[in-house]
Tab-separated table of C-alpha atoms in Angstrom:
chain	number	residue	atom	x	y	z
A	1	MET	CA	20.687	0.447	29.065
A	2	SER	CA	19.885	-2.547	26.986
A	3	SER	CA	17.857	-2.390	23.839
A	4	HIS	CA	14.361	-3.768	23.441
A	5	PRO	CA	14.212	-7.530	23.815
A	6	SER	CA	14.100	-9.472	20.611
A	7	ILE	CA	11.804	-12.336	19.745
A	8	SER	CA	14.729	-14.743	19.927
A	9	SER	CA	15.464	-13.784	23.533
A	10	VAL	CA	11.966	-14.379	24.885
A	11	GLY	CA	12.858	-17.188	27.259
A	12	ARG	CA	15.405	-15.269	29.325
A	13	PRO	CA	14.137	-14.023	32.708
A	14	ALA	CA	15.416	-10.476	32.068
A	15	ASP	CA	13.041	-10.202	29.125
A	16	ARG	CA	9.939	-10.911	31.166
A	17	ASP	CA	7.647	-8.265	32.601
A	18	ASN	CA	7.672	-8.163	36.400
A	19	THR	CA	3.876	-8.224	36.583
A	20	GLY	CA	3.124	-11.433	34.734
A	21	PRO	CA	4.243	-14.381	32.697
A	22	LEU	CA	4.167	-12.650	29.285
A	23	PRO	CA	7.437	-11.405	27.783
A	24	VAL	CA	7.939	-7.636	27.654
A	25	TRP	CA	8.037	-7.630	23.859
A	26	TRP	CA	4.584	-9.289	23.748
A	27	THR	CA	2.902	-6.848	26.125
A	28	SER	CA	4.639	-3.938	24.394
A	29	ALA	CA	3.505	-5.091	20.954
A	30	ALA	CA	-0.063	-5.534	22.207
A	31	GLY	CA	0.038	-2.070	23.782
A	32	ALA	CA	1.406	-0.522	20.591
A	33	LEU	CA	-1.320	-2.217	18.548
A	34	LEU	CA	-4.008	-0.912	20.904
A	35	ILE	CA	-2.558	2.604	20.751
A	36	CYS	CA	-2.487	2.532	16.932
A	37	LEU	CA	-6.030	1.174	16.706
A	38	GLY	CA	-7.307	3.745	19.206
A	39	TRP	CA	-5.542	6.568	17.366
A	40	THR	CA	-7.019	5.400	14.045
A	41	ALA	CA	-10.506	5.208	15.557
A	42	CYS	CA	-10.193	8.728	16.991
A	43	VAL	CA	-9.066	10.153	13.649
A	44	TRP	CA	-11.964	8.401	11.900
A	45	ILE	CA	-14.503	9.623	14.480
A	46	SER	CA	-13.200	13.192	14.181
A	47	THR	CA	-14.090	13.185	10.473
A	48	HIS	CA	-17.670	12.113	11.186
A	49	LEU	CA	-18.490	14.059	14.348
A	50	ARG	CA	-19.548	17.692	14.329
A	51	ALA	CA	-19.850	19.362	17.718
A	52	ASP	CA	-22.190	22.304	18.197
A	53	PRO	CA	-20.581	25.600	19.328
A	54	ALA	CA	-21.210	24.966	23.051
A	55	LEU	CA	-19.694	21.473	22.897
A	56	HIS	CA	-16.797	22.809	20.827
A	57	THR	CA	-16.071	25.435	23.494
A	58	ALA	CA	-16.233	22.810	26.262
A	59	ALA	CA	-13.942	20.516	24.249
A	60	LEU	CA	-11.464	23.364	23.789
A	61	PHE	CA	-11.394	23.946	27.552
A	62	VAL	CA	-10.837	20.214	28.202
A	63	HIS	CA	-8.138	20.223	25.499
A	64	LEU	CA	-6.237	23.068	27.175
A	65	ALA	CA	-6.679	21.616	30.678
A	66	SER	CA	-5.431	18.243	29.430
A	67	LEU	CA	-2.402	19.938	27.885
A	68	VAL	CA	-1.569	21.547	31.218
A	69	LEU	CA	-2.025	18.230	33.064
A	70	GLY	CA	-0.117	15.969	30.654
A	71	PHE	CA	2.661	18.244	29.474
A	72	GLY	CA	3.098	19.740	32.939
A	73	ALA	CA	3.638	16.257	34.369
A	74	VAL	CA	6.130	15.459	31.593
A	75	LEU	CA	8.083	18.627	32.365
A	76	VAL	CA	8.228	17.716	36.070
A	77	ALA	CA	9.411	14.170	35.278
A	78	ASP	CA	12.100	15.497	32.936
A	79	TYR	CA	13.103	18.077	35.550
A	80	TYR	CA	13.717	15.282	38.077
A	81	GLY	CA	15.779	13.484	35.445
A	82	LEU	CA	17.910	16.611	35.077
A	83	LEU	CA	18.217	16.902	38.861
A	84	TRP	CA	19.574	13.350	38.953
A	85	LEU	CA	21.978	13.996	36.078
A	86	THR	CA	23.371	17.043	37.902
A	87	GLY	CA	23.714	15.113	41.173
A	88	ARG	CA	20.997	17.072	42.969
A	89	CYS	CA	18.794	14.034	43.728
A	90	GLU	CA	19.113	10.272	43.930
A	91	LEU	CA	18.201	8.024	41.011
A	92	GLY	CA	15.509	6.311	43.083
A	93	GLU	CA	13.870	9.684	43.744
A	94	ALA	CA	13.850	10.594	40.034
A	95	VAL	CA	12.468	7.172	39.037
A	96	GLY	CA	9.862	7.333	41.815
A	97	CYS	CA	8.754	10.759	40.632
A	98	ALA	CA	8.396	9.511	37.057
A	99	ALA	CA	6.387	6.522	38.277
A	100	ARG	CA	3.995	8.773	40.230
A	101	LEU	CA	3.545	11.062	37.214
A	102	HIS	CA	2.589	8.166	34.936
A	103	THR	CA	-1.147	8.610	35.593
A	104	PRO	CA	-1.377	12.388	35.005
A	105	ILE	CA	0.728	12.119	31.845
A	106	TRP	CA	-1.511	9.445	30.317
A	107	ALA	CA	-4.682	11.165	31.595
A	108	GLY	CA	-3.562	14.405	29.946
A	109	LEU	CA	-2.760	12.659	26.679
A	110	ALA	CA	-6.088	10.804	26.717
A	111	GLY	CA	-7.930	14.061	27.436
A	112	LEU	CA	-6.149	15.775	24.550
A	113	VAL	CA	-7.092	13.005	22.137
A	114	ALA	CA	-10.702	12.712	23.330
A	115	SER	CA	-11.323	16.451	23.254
A	116	GLY	CA	-9.428	16.854	19.985
A	117	ILE	CA	-12.008	14.646	18.291
A	118	MET	CA	-14.594	17.394	18.847
A	119	LEU	CA	-12.412	20.277	17.670
A	120	HIS	CA	-12.980	19.675	13.947
A	121	PRO	CA	-9.395	18.897	12.938
A	122	ASP	CA	-8.705	19.758	9.316
A	123	LEU	CA	-7.204	16.510	8.027
A	124	ALA	CA	-6.496	18.114	4.666
A	125	SER	CA	-3.953	20.383	6.366
A	126	PRO	CA	-0.370	19.068	6.320
A	127	LEU	CA	0.239	20.667	9.720
A	128	THR	CA	-2.718	18.834	11.241
A	129	ARG	CA	-1.502	15.543	9.818
A	130	ILE	CA	1.941	16.212	11.304
A	131	LYS	CA	0.322	17.014	14.666
A	132	LEU	CA	-1.642	13.758	14.587
A	133	ALA	CA	1.529	11.831	13.767
A	134	LEU	CA	3.300	13.550	16.679
A	135	VAL	CA	0.487	12.495	19.024
A	136	LEU	CA	0.767	8.883	17.851
A	137	LEU	CA	4.560	8.955	18.244
A	138	LEU	CA	4.145	10.503	21.689
A	139	ALA	CA	1.862	7.686	22.837
A	140	LEU	CA	4.181	4.995	21.459
A	141	ASN	CA	7.156	6.726	23.063
A	142	GLY	CA	5.281	6.721	26.367
A	143	LEU	CA	4.718	3.011	26.065
A	144	GLN	CA	8.407	2.252	25.642
A	145	ALA	CA	9.247	4.799	28.370
A	146	ALA	CA	7.445	2.512	30.820
A	147	ILE	CA	9.858	-0.280	29.871
A	148	LEU	CA	12.764	2.093	30.325
A	149	ARG	CA	11.496	3.188	33.756
A	150	ARG	CA	11.275	-0.460	34.902
A	151	ARG	CA	14.831	-1.133	33.732
A	152	ILE	CA	16.199	1.943	35.474
A	153	ALA	CA	14.257	1.095	38.647
A	154	GLY	CA	15.832	-2.357	38.575
A	155	ALA	CA	19.272	-0.749	38.579
A	156	ALA	CA	18.398	2.094	40.973
A	157	ALA	CA	21.071	1.075	43.485
A	158	ALA	CA	23.823	1.532	40.908
A	159	SER	CA	24.303	3.962	38.091
A	160	PRO	CA	22.611	2.703	34.923
A	161	PRO	CA	24.816	1.668	31.993
A	162	ALA	CA	25.613	4.272	29.344
A	163	ARG	CA	23.295	2.527	26.902
A	164	THR	CA	20.383	2.939	29.299
A	165	LEU	CA	21.219	6.606	29.769
A	166	MET	CA	21.264	7.117	26.001
A	167	TRP	CA	17.878	5.395	25.754
A	168	GLY	CA	16.580	7.717	28.460
A	169	ALA	CA	17.949	10.798	26.728
A	170	ALA	CA	16.393	9.744	23.404
A	171	THR	CA	13.056	9.054	25.115
A	172	ALA	CA	13.046	12.484	26.771
A	173	LEU	CA	14.066	14.207	23.513
A	174	ILE	CA	11.319	12.474	21.506
A	175	SER	CA	8.795	13.362	24.195
A	176	GLN	CA	9.774	17.026	24.234
A	177	VAL	CA	9.806	17.295	20.426
A	178	CYS	CA	6.356	15.707	20.197
A	179	TRP	CA	4.771	17.791	22.972
A	180	TRP	CA	6.275	21.100	21.813
A	181	GLY	CA	5.644	20.299	18.146
A	182	ALA	CA	1.970	19.460	18.729
A	183	LEU	CA	1.606	22.569	20.887
A	184	ALA	CA	3.163	24.809	18.217
A	185	ILE	CA	1.036	23.315	15.443
A	186	GLY	CA	-2.125	23.689	17.556
A	187	PHE	CA	-1.244	27.339	18.098
A	188	LEU	CA	-0.545	27.914	14.394
A	189	ASN	CA	-3.753	26.174	13.345
A	190	ASN	CA	-5.790	28.484	15.580
A	191	GLN	CA	-4.299	31.638	14.107
A	192	GLY	CA	-6.340	31.384	10.901
């Protein structure tokens, strides 16, 4: 798989998004900026918002349901990737599955962030700060995973280059570390 396009390679057709005239690096940078700004706003709001006990309980339910939705979809997408790697399904099937799971993954992540605002995160806690960083990294990783998915879909008839496979493996590893890490920290934070 090829690496992210550079600013100097903007004019080449391979570096353009299939949905419009803007280069992939431009739309990716704009998406990353929006994710960072949204994450910052959510962290700021969480320090100023205090939910009453009933709203806190509802937010906790939404938080857990969003975890099931988002992380469950990620596990299914990664499972299809493993099926392809072991020769038990076609690449097009694995890519198609990942494309269909895009919405539940992002909906789950958005639900986790929105409900997490009302769960009184303790920003003085190093574990909470690590969890918030994992959530930000997870969202940014998801953004670049969309680029990866488009590249693999473009080469679905043939086996992707080794570089693309390494990119895919790194993307899946980062995703799993972030999801499991945030889950573990959330569990540990609720033990006290």
